[in-house]
CSV table of C-alpha atoms in Angstrom, one decimal:
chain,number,residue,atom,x,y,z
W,1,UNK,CA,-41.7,-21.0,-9.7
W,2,UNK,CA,-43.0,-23.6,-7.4
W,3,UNK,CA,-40.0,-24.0,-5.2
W,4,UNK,CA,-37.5,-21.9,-2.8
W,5,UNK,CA,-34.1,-20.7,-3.7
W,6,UNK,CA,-31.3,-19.4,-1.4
W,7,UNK,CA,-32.1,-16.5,0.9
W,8,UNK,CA,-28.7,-15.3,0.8
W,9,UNK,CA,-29.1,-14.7,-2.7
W,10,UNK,CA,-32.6,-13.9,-2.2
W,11,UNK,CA,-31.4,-10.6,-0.3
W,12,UNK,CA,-29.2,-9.0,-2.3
W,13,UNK,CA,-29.6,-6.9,-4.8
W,14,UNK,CA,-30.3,-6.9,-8.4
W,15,UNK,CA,-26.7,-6.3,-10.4
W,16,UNK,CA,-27.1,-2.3,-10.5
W,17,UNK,CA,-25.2,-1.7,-14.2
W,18,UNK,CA,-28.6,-3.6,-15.7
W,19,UNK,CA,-30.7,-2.0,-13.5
W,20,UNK,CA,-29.4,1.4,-14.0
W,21,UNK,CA,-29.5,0.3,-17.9
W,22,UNK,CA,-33.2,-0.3,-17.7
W,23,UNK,CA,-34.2,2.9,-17.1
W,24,UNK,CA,-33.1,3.4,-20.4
W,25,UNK,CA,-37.0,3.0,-21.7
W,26,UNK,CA,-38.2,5.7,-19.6
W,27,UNK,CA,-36.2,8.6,-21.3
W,28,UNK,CA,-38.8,11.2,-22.4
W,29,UNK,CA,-36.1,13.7,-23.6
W,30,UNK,CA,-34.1,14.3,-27.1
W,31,UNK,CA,-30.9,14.6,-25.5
W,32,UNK,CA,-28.1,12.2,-26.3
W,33,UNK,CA,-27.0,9.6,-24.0
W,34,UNK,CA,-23.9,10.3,-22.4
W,35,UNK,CA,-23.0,7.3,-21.0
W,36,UNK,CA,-21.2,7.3,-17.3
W,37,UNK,CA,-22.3,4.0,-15.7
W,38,UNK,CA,-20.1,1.3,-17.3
W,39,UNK,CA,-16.3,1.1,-16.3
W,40,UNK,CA,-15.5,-0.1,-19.8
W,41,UNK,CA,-13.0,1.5,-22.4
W,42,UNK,CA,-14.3,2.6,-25.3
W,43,UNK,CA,-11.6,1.9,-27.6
W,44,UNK,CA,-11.0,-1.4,-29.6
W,45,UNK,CA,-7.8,-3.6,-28.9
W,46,UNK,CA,-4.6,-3.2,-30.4
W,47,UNK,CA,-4.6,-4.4,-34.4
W,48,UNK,CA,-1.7,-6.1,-33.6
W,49,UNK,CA,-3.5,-8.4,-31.1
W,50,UNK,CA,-6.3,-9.2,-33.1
W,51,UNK,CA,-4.5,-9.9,-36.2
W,52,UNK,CA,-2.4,-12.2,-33.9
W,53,UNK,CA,-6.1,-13.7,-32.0
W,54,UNK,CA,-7.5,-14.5,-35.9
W,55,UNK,CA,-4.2,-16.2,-36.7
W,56,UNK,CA,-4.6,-18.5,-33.4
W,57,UNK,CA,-8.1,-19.0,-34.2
W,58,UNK,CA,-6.7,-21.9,-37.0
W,59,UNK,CA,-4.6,-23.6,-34.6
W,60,UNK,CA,-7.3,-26.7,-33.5
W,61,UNK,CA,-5.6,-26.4,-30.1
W,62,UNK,CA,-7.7,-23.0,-29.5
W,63,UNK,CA,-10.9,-24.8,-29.1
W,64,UNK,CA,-9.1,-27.1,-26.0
W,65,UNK,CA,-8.8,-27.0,-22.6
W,66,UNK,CA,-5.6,-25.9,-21.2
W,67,UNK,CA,-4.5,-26.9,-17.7
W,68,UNK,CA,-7.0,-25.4,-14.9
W,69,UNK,CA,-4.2,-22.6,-13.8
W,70,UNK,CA,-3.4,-21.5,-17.8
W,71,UNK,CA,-1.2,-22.0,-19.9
W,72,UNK,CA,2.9,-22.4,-18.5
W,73,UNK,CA,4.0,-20.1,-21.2
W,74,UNK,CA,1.3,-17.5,-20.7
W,75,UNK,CA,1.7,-17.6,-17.2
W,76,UNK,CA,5.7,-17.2,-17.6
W,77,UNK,CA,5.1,-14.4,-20.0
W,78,UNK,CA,2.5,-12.6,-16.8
W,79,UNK,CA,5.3,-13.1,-14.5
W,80,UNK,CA,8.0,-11.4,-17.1
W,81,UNK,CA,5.6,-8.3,-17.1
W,82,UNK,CA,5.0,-8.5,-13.4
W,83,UNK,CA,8.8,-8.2,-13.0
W,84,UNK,CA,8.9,-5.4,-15.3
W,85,UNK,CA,6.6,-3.4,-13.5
W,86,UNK,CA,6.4,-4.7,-9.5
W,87,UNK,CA,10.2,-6.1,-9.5
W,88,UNK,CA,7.8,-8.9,-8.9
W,89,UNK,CA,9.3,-12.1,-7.3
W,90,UNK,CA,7.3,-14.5,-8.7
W,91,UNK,CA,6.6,-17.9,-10.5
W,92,UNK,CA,4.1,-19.6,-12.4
W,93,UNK,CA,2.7,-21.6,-10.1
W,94,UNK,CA,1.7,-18.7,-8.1
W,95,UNK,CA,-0.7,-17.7,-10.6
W,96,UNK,CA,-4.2,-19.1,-11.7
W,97,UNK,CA,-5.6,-17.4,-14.9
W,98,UNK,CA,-9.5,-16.3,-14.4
W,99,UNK,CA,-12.7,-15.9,-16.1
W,100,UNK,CA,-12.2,-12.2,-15.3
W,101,UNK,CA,-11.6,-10.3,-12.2
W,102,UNK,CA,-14.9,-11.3,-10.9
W,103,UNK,CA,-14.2,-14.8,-11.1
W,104,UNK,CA,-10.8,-14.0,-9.5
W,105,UNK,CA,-12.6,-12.8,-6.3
W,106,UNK,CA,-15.0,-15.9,-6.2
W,107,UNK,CA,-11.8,-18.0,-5.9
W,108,UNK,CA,-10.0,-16.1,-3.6
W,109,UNK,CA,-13.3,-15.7,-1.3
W,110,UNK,CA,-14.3,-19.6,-1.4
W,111,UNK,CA,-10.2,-20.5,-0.7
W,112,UNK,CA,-9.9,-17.6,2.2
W,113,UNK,CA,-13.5,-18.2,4.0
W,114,UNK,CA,-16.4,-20.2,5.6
W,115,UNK,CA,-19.8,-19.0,5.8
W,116,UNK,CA,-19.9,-17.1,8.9
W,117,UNK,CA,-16.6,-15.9,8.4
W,118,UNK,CA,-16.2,-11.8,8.0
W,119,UNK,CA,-14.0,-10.1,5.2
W,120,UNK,CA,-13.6,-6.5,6.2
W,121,UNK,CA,-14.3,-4.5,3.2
W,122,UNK,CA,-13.5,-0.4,2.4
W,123,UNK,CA,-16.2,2.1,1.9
W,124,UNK,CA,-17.4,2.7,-0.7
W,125,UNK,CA,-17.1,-1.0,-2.2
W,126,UNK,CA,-16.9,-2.4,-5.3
W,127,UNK,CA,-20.7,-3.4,-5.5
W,128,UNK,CA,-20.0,-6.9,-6.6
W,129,UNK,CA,-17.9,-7.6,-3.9
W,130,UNK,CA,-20.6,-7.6,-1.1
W,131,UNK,CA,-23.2,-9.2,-3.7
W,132,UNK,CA,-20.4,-12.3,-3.4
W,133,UNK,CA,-19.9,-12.3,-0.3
W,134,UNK,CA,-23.4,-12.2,0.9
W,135,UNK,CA,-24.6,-15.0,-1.3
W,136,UNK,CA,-21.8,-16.9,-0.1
W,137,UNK,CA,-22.7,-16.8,3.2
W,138,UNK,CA,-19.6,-14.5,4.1
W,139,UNK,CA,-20.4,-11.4,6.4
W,140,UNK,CA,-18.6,-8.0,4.8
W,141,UNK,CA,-18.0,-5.4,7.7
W,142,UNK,CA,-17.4,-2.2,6.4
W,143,UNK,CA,-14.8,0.2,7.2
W,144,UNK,CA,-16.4,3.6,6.8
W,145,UNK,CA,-15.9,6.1,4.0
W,146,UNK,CA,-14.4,9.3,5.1
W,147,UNK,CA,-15.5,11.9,2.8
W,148,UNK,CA,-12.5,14.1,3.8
W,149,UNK,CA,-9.8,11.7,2.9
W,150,UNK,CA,-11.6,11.0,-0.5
W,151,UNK,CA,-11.8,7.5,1.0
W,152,UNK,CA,-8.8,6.4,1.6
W,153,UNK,CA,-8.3,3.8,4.3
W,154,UNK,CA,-7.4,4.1,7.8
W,155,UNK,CA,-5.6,1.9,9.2
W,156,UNK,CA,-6.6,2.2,13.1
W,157,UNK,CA,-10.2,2.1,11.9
W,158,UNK,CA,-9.0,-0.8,10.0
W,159,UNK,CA,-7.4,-2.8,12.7
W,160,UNK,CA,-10.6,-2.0,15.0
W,161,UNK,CA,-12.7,-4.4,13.1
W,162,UNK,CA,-10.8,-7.3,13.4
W,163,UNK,CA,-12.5,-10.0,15.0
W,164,UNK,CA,-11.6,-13.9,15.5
W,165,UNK,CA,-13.9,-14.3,12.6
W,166,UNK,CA,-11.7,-11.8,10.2
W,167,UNK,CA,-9.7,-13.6,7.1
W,168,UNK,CA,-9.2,-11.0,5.0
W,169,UNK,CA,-9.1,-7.4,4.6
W,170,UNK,CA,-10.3,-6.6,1.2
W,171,UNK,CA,-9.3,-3.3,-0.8
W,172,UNK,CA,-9.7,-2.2,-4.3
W,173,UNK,CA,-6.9,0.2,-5.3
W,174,UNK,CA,-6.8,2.4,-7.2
W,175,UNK,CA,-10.8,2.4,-5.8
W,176,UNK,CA,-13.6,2.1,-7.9
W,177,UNK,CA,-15.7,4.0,-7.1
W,178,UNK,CA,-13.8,6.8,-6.2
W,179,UNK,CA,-10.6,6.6,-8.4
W,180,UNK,CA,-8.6,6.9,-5.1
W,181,UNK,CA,-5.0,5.5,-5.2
W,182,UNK,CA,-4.1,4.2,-1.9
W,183,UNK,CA,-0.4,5.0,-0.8
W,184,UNK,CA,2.0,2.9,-0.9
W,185,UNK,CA,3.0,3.4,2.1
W,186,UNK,CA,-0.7,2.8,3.5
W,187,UNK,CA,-0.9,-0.5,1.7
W,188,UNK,CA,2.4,-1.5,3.3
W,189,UNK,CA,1.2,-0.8,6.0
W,190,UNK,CA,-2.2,-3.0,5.5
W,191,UNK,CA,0.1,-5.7,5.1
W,192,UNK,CA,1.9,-5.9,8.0
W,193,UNK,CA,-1.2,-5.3,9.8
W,194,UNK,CA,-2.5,-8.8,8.0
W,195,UNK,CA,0.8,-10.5,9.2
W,196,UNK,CA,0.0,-9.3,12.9
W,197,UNK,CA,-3.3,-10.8,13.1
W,198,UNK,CA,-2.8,-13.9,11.0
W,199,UNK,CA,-5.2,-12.7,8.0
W,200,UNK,CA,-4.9,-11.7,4.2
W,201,UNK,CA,-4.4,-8.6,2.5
W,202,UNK,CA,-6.7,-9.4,-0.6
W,203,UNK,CA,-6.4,-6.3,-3.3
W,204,UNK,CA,-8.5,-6.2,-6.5
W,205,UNK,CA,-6.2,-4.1,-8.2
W,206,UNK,CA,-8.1,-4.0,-11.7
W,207,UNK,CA,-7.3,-0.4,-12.4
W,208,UNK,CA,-3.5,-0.6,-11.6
W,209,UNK,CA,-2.2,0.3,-15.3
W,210,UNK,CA,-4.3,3.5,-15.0
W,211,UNK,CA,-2.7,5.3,-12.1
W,212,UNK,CA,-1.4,8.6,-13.0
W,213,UNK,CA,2.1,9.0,-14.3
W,214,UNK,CA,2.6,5.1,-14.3
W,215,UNK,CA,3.5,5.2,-10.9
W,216,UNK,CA,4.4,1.5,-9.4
W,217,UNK,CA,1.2,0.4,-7.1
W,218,UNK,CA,3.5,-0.7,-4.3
W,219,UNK,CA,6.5,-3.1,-3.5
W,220,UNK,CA,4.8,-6.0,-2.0
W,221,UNK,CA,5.7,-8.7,-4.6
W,222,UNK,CA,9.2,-7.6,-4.6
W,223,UNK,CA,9.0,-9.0,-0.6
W,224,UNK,CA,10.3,-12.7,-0.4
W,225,UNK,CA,7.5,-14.8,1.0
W,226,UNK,CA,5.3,-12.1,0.0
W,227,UNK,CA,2.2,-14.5,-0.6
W,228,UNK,CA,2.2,-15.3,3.4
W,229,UNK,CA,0.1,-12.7,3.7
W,230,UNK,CA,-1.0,-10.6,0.2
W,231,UNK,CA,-3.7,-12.3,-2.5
W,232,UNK,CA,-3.6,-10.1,-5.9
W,233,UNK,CA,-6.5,-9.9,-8.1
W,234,UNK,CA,-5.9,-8.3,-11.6
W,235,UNK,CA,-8.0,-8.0,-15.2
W,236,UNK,CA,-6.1,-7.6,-18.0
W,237,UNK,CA,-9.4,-7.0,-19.7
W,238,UNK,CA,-9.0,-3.3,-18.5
W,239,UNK,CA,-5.4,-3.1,-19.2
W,240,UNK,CA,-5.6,-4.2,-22.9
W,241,UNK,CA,-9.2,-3.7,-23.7
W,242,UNK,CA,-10.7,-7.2,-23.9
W,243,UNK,CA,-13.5,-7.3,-21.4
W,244,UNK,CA,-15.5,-9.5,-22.9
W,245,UNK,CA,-13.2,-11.8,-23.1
W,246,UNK,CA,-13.1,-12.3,-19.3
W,247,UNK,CA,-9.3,-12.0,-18.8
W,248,UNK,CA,-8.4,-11.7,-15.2
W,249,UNK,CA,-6.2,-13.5,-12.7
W,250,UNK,CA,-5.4,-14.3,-9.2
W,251,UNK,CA,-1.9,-14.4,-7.7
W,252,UNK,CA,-1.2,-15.8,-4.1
W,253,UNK,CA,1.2,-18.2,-2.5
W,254,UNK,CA,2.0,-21.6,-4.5
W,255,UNK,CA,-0.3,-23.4,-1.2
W,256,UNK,CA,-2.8,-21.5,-1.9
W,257,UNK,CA,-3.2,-21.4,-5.9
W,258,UNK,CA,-3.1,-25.4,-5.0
W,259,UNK,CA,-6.5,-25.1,-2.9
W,260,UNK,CA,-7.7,-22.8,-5.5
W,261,UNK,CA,-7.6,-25.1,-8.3
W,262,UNK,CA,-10.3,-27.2,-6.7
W,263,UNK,CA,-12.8,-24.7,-6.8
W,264,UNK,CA,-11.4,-23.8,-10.6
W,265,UNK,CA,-11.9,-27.0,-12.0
W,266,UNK,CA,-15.3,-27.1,-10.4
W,267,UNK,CA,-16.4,-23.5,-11.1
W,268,UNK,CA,-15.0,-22.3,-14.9
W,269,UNK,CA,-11.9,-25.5,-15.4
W,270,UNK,CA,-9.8,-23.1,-17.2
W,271,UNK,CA,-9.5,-19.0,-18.9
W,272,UNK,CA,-10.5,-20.2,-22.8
W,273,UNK,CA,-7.1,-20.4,-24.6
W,274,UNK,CA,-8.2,-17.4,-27.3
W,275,UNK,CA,-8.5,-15.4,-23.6
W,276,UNK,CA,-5.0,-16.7,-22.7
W,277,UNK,CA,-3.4,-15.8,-26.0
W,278,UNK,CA,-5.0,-12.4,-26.0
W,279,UNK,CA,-3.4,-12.0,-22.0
W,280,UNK,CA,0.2,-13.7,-23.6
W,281,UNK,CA,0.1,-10.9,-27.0
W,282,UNK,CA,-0.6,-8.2,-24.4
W,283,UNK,CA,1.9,-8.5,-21.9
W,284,UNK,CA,5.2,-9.2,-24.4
W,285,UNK,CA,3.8,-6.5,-26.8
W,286,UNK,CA,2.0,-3.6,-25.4
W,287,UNK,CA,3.3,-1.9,-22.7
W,288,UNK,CA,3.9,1.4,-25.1
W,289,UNK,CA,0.0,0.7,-26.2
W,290,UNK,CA,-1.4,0.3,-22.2
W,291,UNK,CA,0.8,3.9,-21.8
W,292,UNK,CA,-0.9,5.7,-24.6
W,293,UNK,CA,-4.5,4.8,-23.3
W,294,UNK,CA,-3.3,5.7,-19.9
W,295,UNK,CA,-2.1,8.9,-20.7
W,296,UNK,CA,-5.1,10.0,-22.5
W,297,UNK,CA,-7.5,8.4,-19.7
W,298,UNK,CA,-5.5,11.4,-17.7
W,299,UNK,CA,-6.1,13.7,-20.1
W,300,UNK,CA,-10.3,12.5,-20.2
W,301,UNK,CA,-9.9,12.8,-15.9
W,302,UNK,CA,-8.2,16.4,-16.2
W,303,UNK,CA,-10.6,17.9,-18.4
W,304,UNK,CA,-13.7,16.4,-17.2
W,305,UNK,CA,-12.4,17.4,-13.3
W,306,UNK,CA,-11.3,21.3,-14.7
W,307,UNK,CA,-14.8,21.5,-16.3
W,308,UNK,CA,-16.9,19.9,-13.6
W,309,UNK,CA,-15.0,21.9,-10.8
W,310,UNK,CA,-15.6,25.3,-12.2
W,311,UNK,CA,-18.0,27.6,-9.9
W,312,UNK,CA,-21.3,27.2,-10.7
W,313,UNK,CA,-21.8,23.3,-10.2
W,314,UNK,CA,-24.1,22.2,-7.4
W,315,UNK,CA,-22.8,18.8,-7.5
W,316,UNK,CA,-19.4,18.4,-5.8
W,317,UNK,CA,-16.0,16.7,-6.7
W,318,UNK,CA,-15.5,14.5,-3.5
W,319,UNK,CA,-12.8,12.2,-5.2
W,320,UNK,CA,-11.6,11.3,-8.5
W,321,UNK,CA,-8.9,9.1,-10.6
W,322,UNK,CA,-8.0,8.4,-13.9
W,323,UNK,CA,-10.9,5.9,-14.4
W,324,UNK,CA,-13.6,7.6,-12.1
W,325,UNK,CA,-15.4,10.2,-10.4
W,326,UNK,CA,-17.0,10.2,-7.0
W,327,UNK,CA,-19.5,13.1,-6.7
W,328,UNK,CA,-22.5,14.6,-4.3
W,329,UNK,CA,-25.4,15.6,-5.5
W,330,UNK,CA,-27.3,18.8,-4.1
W,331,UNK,CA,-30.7,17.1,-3.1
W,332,UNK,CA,-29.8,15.3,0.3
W,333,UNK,CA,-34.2,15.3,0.5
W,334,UNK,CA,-33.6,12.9,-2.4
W,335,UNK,CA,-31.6,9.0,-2.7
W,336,UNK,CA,-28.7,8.2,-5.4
W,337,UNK,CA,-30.9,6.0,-7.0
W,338,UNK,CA,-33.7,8.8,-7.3
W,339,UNK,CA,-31.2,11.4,-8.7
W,340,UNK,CA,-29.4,8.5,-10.8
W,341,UNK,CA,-33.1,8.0,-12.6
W,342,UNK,CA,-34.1,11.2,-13.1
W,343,UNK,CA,-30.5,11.9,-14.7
W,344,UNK,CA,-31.0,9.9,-17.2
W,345,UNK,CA,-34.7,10.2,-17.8
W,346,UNK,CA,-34.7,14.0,-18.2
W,347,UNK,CA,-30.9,15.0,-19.3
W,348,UNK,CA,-29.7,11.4,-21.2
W,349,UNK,CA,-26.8,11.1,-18.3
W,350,UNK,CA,-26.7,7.4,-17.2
W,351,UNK,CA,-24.5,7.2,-13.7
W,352,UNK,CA,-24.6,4.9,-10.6
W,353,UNK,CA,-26.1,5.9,-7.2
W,354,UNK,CA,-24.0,5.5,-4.6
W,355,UNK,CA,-25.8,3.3,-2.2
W,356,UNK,CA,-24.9,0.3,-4.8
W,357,UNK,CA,-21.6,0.5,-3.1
W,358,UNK,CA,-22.6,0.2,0.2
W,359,UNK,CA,-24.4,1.3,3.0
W,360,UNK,CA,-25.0,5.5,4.5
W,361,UNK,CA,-24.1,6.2,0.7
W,362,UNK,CA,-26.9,8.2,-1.1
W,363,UNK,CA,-25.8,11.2,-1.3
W,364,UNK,CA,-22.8,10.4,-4.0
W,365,UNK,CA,-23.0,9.0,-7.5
W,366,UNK,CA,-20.1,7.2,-9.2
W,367,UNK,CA,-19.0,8.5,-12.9
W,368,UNK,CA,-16.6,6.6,-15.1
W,369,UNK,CA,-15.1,7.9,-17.8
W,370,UNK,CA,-14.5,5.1,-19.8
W,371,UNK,CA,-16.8,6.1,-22.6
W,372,UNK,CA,-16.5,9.5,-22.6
W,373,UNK,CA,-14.4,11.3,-25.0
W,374,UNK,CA,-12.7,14.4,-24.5
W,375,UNK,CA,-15.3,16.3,-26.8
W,376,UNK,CA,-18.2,15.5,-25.3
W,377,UNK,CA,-17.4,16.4,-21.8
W,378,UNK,CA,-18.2,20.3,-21.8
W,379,UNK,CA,-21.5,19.1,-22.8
W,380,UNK,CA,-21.7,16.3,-19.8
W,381,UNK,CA,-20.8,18.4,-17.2
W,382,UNK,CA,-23.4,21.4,-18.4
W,383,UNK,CA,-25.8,18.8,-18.2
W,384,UNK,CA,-24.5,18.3,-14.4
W,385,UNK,CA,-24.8,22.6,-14.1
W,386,UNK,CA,-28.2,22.8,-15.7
W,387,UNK,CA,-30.1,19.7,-14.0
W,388,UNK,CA,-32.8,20.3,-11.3
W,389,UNK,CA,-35.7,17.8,-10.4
């Protein structure tokens, strides 16, 4: 290549799932894999959906764009669900449908910041979230992980970060990496901290139909005016299984979905209407379906977290939720990434090092139990008991 390209892309780092994935090739063992990297389900959709998805599939209106927001009636349908389960106070126009969560984030960034501009961002982070920020010229500052609290956020260390640059505070919940549901009450708290300082409360809040029991995230859309200050980003590609078909979506004020749209039209133009027929199905006809897979992600947790926990282990359970585990590993001589390769190299366990989300990190690695079944976990975590460098 005989020319330059950006150095804010230049400097960040290669997209850790396909490195991690790469390793792959130098396996020298017979074991297995047992795959914990991805934060995929393993199970299909619903037959119901897919039947419905091959029916759409003959209307010639599938192949066309839809307006840059989605569909009215899809977005309409999104807003029925969000009142089923927030006691949302919310209408269509507040809602943009996305190529994905990811895509959500890019929007919400590019509307929210200048380059220069800081987004204060909770340890351990969501590794794509920094990887955006920096290429966009958008300086994360990190709230540090407390290994105590499983890291949960605090909002005094919070609120010392802000600086005239700050426009957002930026929090996955429940946290991936660490599975961590943050309180109610804390995020509540978040918000009003936002209102003080004239800021947003952004939450990626991807994982929110896997929080054990079903419990309600928190009460913020049920706040009149609640976009002044809160930007939601969502993917039902977790909720219902279709994450290759790029199914997200950001919510905010109506003023700001307006300023949104400009970077949607140039960036993706619209969610592709098979995507927004898939989101429509899934929100007026699975709630008992998105249930079932929750309940037995909480059974995959419990097991995995009863065997894993048992004495014996020298890795250690820092923090854990339905979706993910957040462990240390016993060499602190040794890097996540190091541990991460030899894992999978001598005992077939693929995982993520923890410095992929973020800095003072590599001691932990993240699990997901996405593709793990409940059978193969007493085998996964004997791997963990046996493994030494």
């Amino acid at each position: 290549m005989k020319f330059p390209i950006s150095d804010h892309i230049r400097k960040v780092h290669f997209p850790p799932i396909s490195e991690v994935k790469g390793w792959l090739a130098g396996a020298a063992h017979d074991y297995p894999l047992i795959d914990l990297c991805q934060a995929v389900p393993d199970y299909p959709p619903a037959q119901g959906l897919t039947e419905h998805l091959a029916e759409m599939l003959m209307d010639p209106l599938t192949s066309k764009y839809s307006p840059d927001e989605g569909l009215q009636e899809v977005r309409e349908a999104v807003c029925a669900r969000y009142e089923r389960k927030y006691g949302a106070i919310m209408n269509p126009r507040q809602l943009c449908l996305t190529i994905g969560a990811s895509q959500a984030f890019w929007l919400a960034m590019v509307t929210l910041c200048r380059e220069g501009d800081e987004v204060i961002v909770q340890l351990p982070a969501y590794f794509d979230h920094p990887m955006a920020l920096e290429i966009l010229g958008i300086r994360p500052v990190y709230a540090p992980f407390d290994e105590a609290s499983g890291g949960l956020p605090s909002v005094p260390a919070i609120e010392a970060l802000i600086t005239p640059r700050t426009r957002a505070i930026l929090l996955v919940t429940p946290s991936n990496p660490t599975g961590v549901v943050t309180p109610p009450a804390t995020i509540h708290e978040l918000s009003r901290l936002a209102a003080r300082h004239g800021i947003a409360l952004v939450l990626d809040e991807t994982y929110c139909e896997f929080i054990a029991g079903g419990a309600r995230p928190h009460d913020l859309f049920a706040v009149p005016r609640w976009g002044d200050h809160f930007v939601h980003i969502a993917s039902f590609g977790k909720t219902y299984a279709l994450t290759g078909y790029r199914a997200g979506m950001l919510a905010a004020s109506e003023e700001f979905i307006h300023h949104a749209l400009k970077a949607q039209d140039t960036m993706a133009v619209c969610q592709p209407r098979i995507t927004q027929q898939a989101v429509c199905y899934g929100v007026d006809n699975l709630d008992d379906w998105v249930t079932e897979n929750r309940i037995m992600m909480e059974r995959r947790h419990d097991r995995f977290c009863a065997e894993f926990n048992r004495p014996g282990n020298p890795f250690r359970l820092v923090a854990s939720g339905t979706f993910f585990g957040w462990i240390r590993h016993p060499f602190p001589e040794r890097t996540g990434r190091e541990v991460a390769r030899m894992l999978v190299e001598d005992v077939g366990l693929l995982t993520l090092p923890g410095e992929v989300f973020g800095p003072g990190l590599t001691d932990y690695l993240r699990l997901a139990f996405g593709n793990i079944r409940e059978e193969v976990i007493p085998e996964a975590v004997e791997r963990f008991r046996g493994f030494s460098p």
